[in-house]
mmCIF file of C-alpha atoms in Angstrom:
data_model
loop_
_atom_site.group_PDB
_atom_site.id
_atom_site.type_symbol
_atom_site.label_atom_id
_atom_site.label_comp_id
_atom_site.label_asym_id
_atom_site.label_seq_id
_atom_site.Cartn_x
_atom_site.Cartn_y
_atom_site.Cartn_z
ATOM 1 C CA UNK A 1 -52.556 -43.660 6.148
ATOM 2 C CA UNK A 2 -49.730 -46.026 5.424
ATOM 3 C CA UNK A 3 -49.109 -46.683 1.737
ATOM 4 C CA UNK A 4 -48.544 -50.186 0.508
ATOM 5 C CA UNK A 5 -46.877 -51.267 -2.796
ATOM 6 C CA UNK A 6 -45.180 -54.142 -4.540
ATOM 7 C CA UNK A 7 -41.677 -53.005 -5.009
ATOM 8 C CA UNK A 8 -38.911 -54.527 -7.148
ATOM 9 C CA UNK A 9 -35.352 -54.928 -5.897
ATOM 10 C CA UNK A 10 -33.602 -51.675 -6.878
ATOM 11 C CA UNK A 11 -30.318 -51.630 -8.637
ATOM 12 C CA UNK A 12 -27.418 -50.137 -6.764
ATOM 13 C CA UNK A 13 -26.795 -46.497 -7.481
ATOM 14 C CA UNK A 14 -24.546 -45.942 -10.571
ATOM 15 C CA UNK A 15 -20.876 -46.375 -9.581
ATOM 16 C CA UNK A 16 -21.614 -47.995 -6.273
ATOM 17 C CA UNK A 17 -18.971 -50.654 -5.294
ATOM 18 C CA UNK A 18 -20.419 -53.630 -3.426
ATOM 19 C CA UNK A 19 -17.846 -56.311 -2.771
ATOM 20 C CA UNK A 20 -18.659 -59.863 -1.844
ATOM 21 C CA UNK A 21 -19.741 -60.197 1.788
ATOM 22 C CA UNK A 22 -21.247 -56.706 1.926
ATOM 23 C CA UNK A 23 -25.027 -56.263 1.926
ATOM 24 C CA UNK A 24 -26.161 -55.348 -1.522
ATOM 25 C CA UNK A 25 -28.946 -52.754 -1.711
ATOM 26 C CA UNK A 26 -32.330 -54.550 -1.914
ATOM 27 C CA UNK A 27 -35.980 -53.750 -1.597
ATOM 28 C CA UNK A 28 -35.687 -52.654 2.076
ATOM 29 C CA UNK A 29 -32.866 -50.206 1.010
ATOM 30 C CA UNK A 30 -35.167 -48.949 -1.687
ATOM 31 C CA UNK A 31 -38.176 -48.513 0.672
ATOM 32 C CA UNK A 32 -36.010 -46.643 3.234
ATOM 33 C CA UNK A 33 -34.762 -44.401 0.312
ATOM 34 C CA UNK A 34 -38.306 -43.544 -0.643
ATOM 35 C CA UNK A 35 -39.039 -42.573 3.093
ATOM 36 C CA UNK A 36 -35.861 -40.534 3.121
ATOM 37 C CA UNK A 37 -36.978 -38.546 0.097
ATOM 38 C CA UNK A 38 -39.907 -37.244 2.193
ATOM 39 C CA UNK A 39 -37.644 -35.785 4.852
ATOM 40 C CA UNK A 40 -36.539 -32.202 4.757
ATOM 41 C CA UNK A 41 -32.763 -32.488 4.990
ATOM 42 C CA UNK A 42 -29.991 -30.310 3.497
ATOM 43 C CA UNK A 43 -26.821 -28.536 4.321
ATOM 44 C CA UNK A 44 -26.288 -28.595 8.008
ATOM 45 C CA UNK A 45 -28.532 -31.602 8.651
ATOM 46 C CA UNK A 46 -26.764 -34.155 10.887
ATOM 47 C CA UNK A 47 -27.524 -37.689 9.823
ATOM 48 C CA UNK A 48 -26.517 -41.063 11.213
ATOM 49 C CA UNK A 49 -26.793 -44.256 9.140
ATOM 50 C CA UNK A 50 -26.905 -47.483 11.252
ATOM 51 C CA UNK A 51 -25.801 -50.556 9.355
ATOM 52 C CA UNK A 52 -24.693 -48.606 6.341
ATOM 53 C CA UNK A 53 -23.436 -51.629 4.313
ATOM 54 C CA UNK A 54 -22.107 -50.220 1.054
ATOM 55 C CA UNK A 55 -23.186 -46.748 2.074
ATOM 56 C CA UNK A 56 -26.039 -46.401 -0.424
ATOM 57 C CA UNK A 57 -28.355 -44.537 1.976
ATOM 58 C CA UNK A 58 -25.673 -42.523 3.532
ATOM 59 C CA UNK A 59 -24.496 -41.370 0.134
ATOM 60 C CA UNK A 60 -28.133 -40.415 -0.714
ATOM 61 C CA UNK A 61 -28.323 -38.250 2.331
ATOM 62 C CA UNK A 62 -24.886 -36.772 1.629
ATOM 63 C CA UNK A 63 -25.824 -35.878 -2.016
ATOM 64 C CA UNK A 64 -28.517 -33.564 -0.447
ATOM 65 C CA UNK A 65 -25.954 -31.679 1.543
ATOM 66 C CA UNK A 66 -26.270 -33.522 4.885
ATOM 67 C CA UNK A 67 -23.340 -34.171 7.163
ATOM 68 C CA UNK A 68 -23.392 -38.007 7.473
ATOM 69 C CA UNK A 69 -21.932 -40.364 9.977
ATOM 70 C CA UNK A 70 -22.330 -43.937 8.793
ATOM 71 C CA UNK A 71 -21.722 -47.002 11.040
ATOM 72 C CA UNK A 72 -21.303 -50.696 10.404
ATOM 73 C CA UNK A 73 -19.970 -53.715 12.515
ATOM 74 C CA UNK A 74 -18.388 -55.130 9.248
ATOM 75 C CA UNK A 75 -14.919 -53.916 8.436
ATOM 76 C CA UNK A 76 -15.460 -54.822 4.846
ATOM 77 C CA UNK A 77 -18.611 -52.786 4.757
ATOM 78 C CA UNK A 78 -16.826 -49.756 6.327
ATOM 79 C CA UNK A 79 -14.106 -49.970 3.630
ATOM 80 C CA UNK A 80 -16.743 -50.270 0.824
ATOM 81 C CA UNK A 81 -18.637 -47.238 2.174
ATOM 82 C CA UNK A 82 -15.532 -45.138 2.475
ATOM 83 C CA UNK A 83 -14.573 -46.151 -1.093
ATOM 84 C CA UNK A 84 -17.889 -45.254 -2.444
ATOM 85 C CA UNK A 85 -17.817 -41.901 -0.810
ATOM 86 C CA UNK A 86 -14.441 -41.223 -2.549
ATOM 87 C CA UNK A 87 -15.629 -42.614 -5.888
ATOM 88 C CA UNK A 88 -18.756 -40.504 -5.886
ATOM 89 C CA UNK A 89 -17.165 -37.407 -4.448
ATOM 90 C CA UNK A 90 -19.470 -37.253 -1.416
ATOM 91 C CA UNK A 91 -18.010 -36.683 2.094
ATOM 92 C CA UNK A 92 -18.908 -39.329 4.588
ATOM 93 C CA UNK A 93 -17.613 -40.151 8.058
ATOM 94 C CA UNK A 94 -17.644 -43.910 8.184
ATOM 95 C CA UNK A 95 -17.054 -45.560 11.500
ATOM 96 C CA UNK A 96 -16.511 -49.210 12.518
ATOM 97 C CA UNK A 97 -18.242 -50.634 15.547
ATOM 98 C CA UNK A 98 -21.556 -50.850 17.511
ATOM 99 C CA UNK A 99 -23.732 -47.843 16.820
ATOM 100 C CA UNK A 100 -24.484 -47.167 20.445
ATOM 101 C CA UNK A 101 -20.717 -47.075 21.462
ATOM 102 C CA UNK A 102 -19.584 -44.882 18.517
ATOM 103 C CA UNK A 103 -22.486 -42.366 18.841
ATOM 104 C CA UNK A 104 -22.160 -41.920 22.637
ATOM 105 C CA UNK A 105 -22.547 -38.249 23.519
ATOM 106 C CA UNK A 106 -23.832 -37.217 20.059
ATOM 107 C CA UNK A 107 -27.239 -36.366 18.687
ATOM 108 C CA UNK A 108 -28.528 -36.171 15.211
ATOM 109 C CA UNK A 109 -31.406 -34.578 13.210
ATOM 110 C CA UNK A 110 -32.079 -37.879 11.342
ATOM 111 C CA UNK A 111 -31.155 -41.416 12.056
ATOM 112 C CA UNK A 112 -31.485 -44.018 9.342
ATOM 113 C CA UNK A 113 -31.575 -47.751 10.301
ATOM 114 C CA UNK A 114 -31.728 -50.906 8.176
ATOM 115 C CA UNK A 115 -30.913 -53.347 11.028
ATOM 116 C CA UNK A 116 -30.639 -57.228 10.732
ATOM 117 C CA UNK A 117 -34.214 -58.407 11.254
ATOM 118 C CA UNK A 118 -34.683 -61.901 9.896
ATOM 119 C CA UNK A 119 -35.857 -64.285 12.617
ATOM 120 C CA UNK A 120 -33.253 -66.969 13.081
ATOM 121 C CA UNK A 121 -33.199 -70.489 14.761
ATOM 122 C CA UNK A 122 -30.086 -69.205 16.699
ATOM 123 C CA UNK A 123 -30.591 -66.947 19.647
ATOM 124 C CA UNK A 124 -26.991 -65.663 19.377
ATOM 125 C CA UNK A 125 -26.173 -63.206 16.711
ATOM 126 C CA UNK A 126 -23.263 -64.085 14.401
ATOM 127 C CA UNK A 127 -20.012 -62.441 15.400
ATOM 128 C CA UNK A 128 -18.475 -62.381 11.929
ATOM 129 C CA UNK A 129 -19.340 -62.928 8.235
ATOM 130 C CA UNK A 130 -22.148 -61.692 5.962
ATOM 131 C CA UNK A 131 -24.923 -63.085 8.070
ATOM 132 C CA UNK A 132 -24.508 -60.155 10.408
ATOM 133 C CA UNK A 133 -26.493 -58.068 7.877
ATOM 134 C CA UNK A 134 -29.682 -60.015 8.250
ATOM 135 C CA UNK A 135 -29.676 -62.337 11.283
ATOM 136 C CA UNK A 136 -31.929 -60.806 14.010
ATOM 137 C CA UNK A 137 -32.119 -63.477 16.651
ATOM 138 C CA UNK A 138 -35.135 -65.787 17.505
ATOM 139 C CA UNK A 139 -37.732 -63.042 16.990
ATOM 140 C CA UNK A 140 -35.647 -61.001 14.632
ATOM 141 C CA UNK A 141 -35.780 -58.158 17.129
ATOM 142 C CA UNK A 142 -32.388 -58.183 18.870
ATOM 143 C CA UNK A 143 -30.943 -55.121 17.107
ATOM 144 C CA UNK A 144 -34.341 -53.493 16.412
ATOM 145 C CA UNK A 145 -34.999 -53.422 20.222
ATOM 146 C CA UNK A 146 -31.711 -51.866 20.959
ATOM 147 C CA UNK A 147 -32.207 -49.083 18.307
ATOM 148 C CA UNK A 148 -35.700 -48.467 19.959
ATOM 149 C CA UNK A 149 -34.025 -48.178 23.395
ATOM 150 C CA UNK A 150 -31.328 -45.736 22.060
ATOM 151 C CA UNK A 151 -33.397 -43.699 19.662
ATOM 152 C CA UNK A 152 -34.475 -40.964 22.021
ATOM 153 C CA UNK A 153 -30.947 -40.328 23.156
ATOM 154 C CA UNK A 154 -29.638 -40.236 19.557
ATOM 155 C CA UNK A 155 -32.241 -37.530 18.354
ATOM 156 C CA UNK A 156 -32.109 -33.843 18.783
ATOM 157 C CA UNK A 157 -35.515 -32.090 19.539
ATOM 158 C CA UNK A 158 -37.428 -32.403 16.367
ATOM 159 C CA UNK A 159 -35.190 -35.271 15.133
ATOM 160 C CA UNK A 160 -36.479 -38.232 13.220
ATOM 161 C CA UNK A 161 -35.718 -41.988 13.158
ATOM 162 C CA UNK A 162 -36.585 -43.915 9.989
ATOM 163 C CA UNK A 163 -36.233 -47.616 10.391
ATOM 164 C CA UNK A 164 -37.109 -50.424 7.980
ATOM 165 C CA UNK A 165 -37.778 -53.937 8.988
ATOM 166 C CA UNK A 166 -39.841 -57.030 8.136
ATOM 167 C CA UNK A 167 -43.582 -57.304 9.069
ATOM 168 C CA UNK A 168 -42.537 -60.688 10.620
ATOM 169 C CA UNK A 169 -40.853 -58.844 13.452
ATOM 170 C CA UNK A 170 -43.986 -57.214 14.903
ATOM 171 C CA UNK A 171 -44.212 -53.574 13.568
ATOM 172 C CA UNK A 172 -46.652 -52.564 16.307
ATOM 173 C CA UNK A 173 -44.230 -53.771 18.921
ATOM 174 C CA UNK A 174 -41.673 -51.413 17.433
ATOM 175 C CA UNK A 175 -44.063 -48.547 17.485
ATOM 176 C CA UNK A 176 -45.106 -49.206 21.032
ATOM 177 C CA UNK A 177 -41.456 -49.504 22.141
ATOM 178 C CA UNK A 178 -40.606 -46.180 20.693
ATOM 179 C CA UNK A 179 -43.672 -44.519 22.200
ATOM 180 C CA UNK A 180 -42.748 -45.823 25.622
ATOM 181 C CA UNK A 181 -39.401 -43.906 25.298
ATOM 182 C CA UNK A 182 -41.329 -40.620 24.745
ATOM 183 C CA UNK A 183 -41.100 -40.550 20.937
ATOM 184 C CA UNK A 184 -44.093 -40.146 18.609
ATOM 185 C CA UNK A 185 -44.141 -43.123 16.273
ATOM 186 C CA UNK A 186 -46.097 -44.445 13.256
ATOM 187 C CA UNK A 187 -45.885 -46.704 10.159
ATOM 188 C CA UNK A 188 -46.192 -44.359 7.211
ATOM 189 C CA UNK A 189 -45.130 -46.759 4.407
ATOM 190 C CA UNK A 190 -45.364 -50.490 3.699
ATOM 191 C CA UNK A 191 -44.255 -52.738 0.802
ATOM 192 C CA UNK A 192 -44.751 -56.327 -0.139
ATOM 193 C CA UNK A 193 -41.915 -58.125 -1.890
ATOM 194 C CA UNK A 194 -41.051 -61.685 -2.871
ATOM 195 C CA UNK A 195 -39.167 -63.828 -0.433
ATOM 196 C CA UNK A 196 -35.431 -63.830 -0.866
ATOM 197 C CA UNK A 197 -33.127 -66.714 -0.502
ATOM 198 C CA UNK A 198 -32.670 -66.446 3.318
ATOM 199 C CA UNK A 199 -36.444 -66.720 4.007
ATOM 200 C CA UNK A 200 -36.820 -69.427 1.479
ATOM 201 C CA UNK A 201 -34.032 -71.481 3.049
ATOM 202 C CA UNK A 202 -35.786 -71.502 6.417
ATOM 203 C CA UNK A 203 -39.406 -71.850 5.352
ATOM 204 C CA UNK A 204 -40.063 -74.933 7.441
ATOM 205 C CA UNK A 205 -38.655 -73.353 10.674
ATOM 206 C CA UNK A 206 -40.586 -70.186 10.052
ATOM 207 C CA UNK A 207 -43.810 -72.175 9.614
ATOM 208 C CA UNK A 208 -43.113 -74.271 12.815
ATOM 209 C CA UNK A 209 -42.580 -71.101 14.799
ATOM 210 C CA UNK A 210 -45.845 -69.420 13.414
ATOM 211 C CA UNK A 211 -44.204 -66.615 11.600
ATOM 212 C CA UNK A 212 -45.784 -67.649 8.281
ATOM 213 C CA UNK A 213 -48.447 -69.829 6.847
ATOM 214 C CA UNK A 214 -48.120 -72.709 4.463
ATOM 215 C CA UNK A 215 -47.592 -71.471 0.823
ATOM 216 C CA UNK A 216 -46.583 -67.930 1.809
ATOM 217 C CA UNK A 217 -43.919 -66.433 -0.487
ATOM 218 C CA UNK A 218 -44.281 -62.680 0.026
ATOM 219 C CA UNK A 219 -42.716 -60.562 2.714
ATOM 220 C CA UNK A 220 -44.123 -57.379 4.160
ATOM 221 C CA UNK A 221 -41.696 -54.551 4.800
ATOM 222 C CA UNK A 222 -42.467 -51.433 6.941
ATOM 223 C CA UNK A 223 -41.027 -48.094 7.562
ATOM 224 C CA UNK A 224 -41.300 -47.006 11.149
ATOM 225 C CA UNK A 225 -40.934 -43.208 11.599
ATOM 226 C CA UNK A 226 -40.397 -41.832 15.087
ATOM 227 C CA UNK A 227 -39.945 -38.122 16.051
ATOM 228 C CA UNK A 228 -38.595 -36.540 19.200
ATOM 229 C CA UNK A 229 -41.079 -33.754 19.755
ATOM 230 C CA UNK A 230 -39.981 -32.576 23.241
ATOM 231 C CA UNK A 231 -36.779 -31.152 24.546
#
């Protein structure tokens, strides 16, 4: 049964460098970190972190001995994650670009994903700037669906995907999409958090589109866990 909790925005790990324009660890990062704590990783585990931002989750996996490849479309985020690896003495391979392109031909034991998932009045995703960290297109699912499509190819047999996103984006749609690709999938963890500034700024549009009701000011977050059980 999925657990639900009210969670505060966590502080960045001690010593983490998060420059302006790079996604700062927030409640979704914290929830994904809690899910990661339940996975059996250690030396030899191959991990991919999609949308690494400052590298907070990649560093957490590396601190447990995993070999981590972190990816982000933001050059500033890539530089920050590399710097944080050096500052904290943890080895990371940090790559710039689209996760599907840079991972082609590789498989992992664990894939972490905190994709942009906020529904946006604009169908086209931003090509630059900090908004790339949260803008998910009209339904908030443009990047989520791409990860779902690629997940089976990214995972080794027994490999696991852990992805966090908003309940506004249709968690059951994510689970069903992953199951159609042959993965087992479930929602083992949920959280409820206060709206941040992005959701508050587009309250009227979200209500017009039917994403939220009048007076809502709490956002549900979910962890979707998918596993490749076959060969």
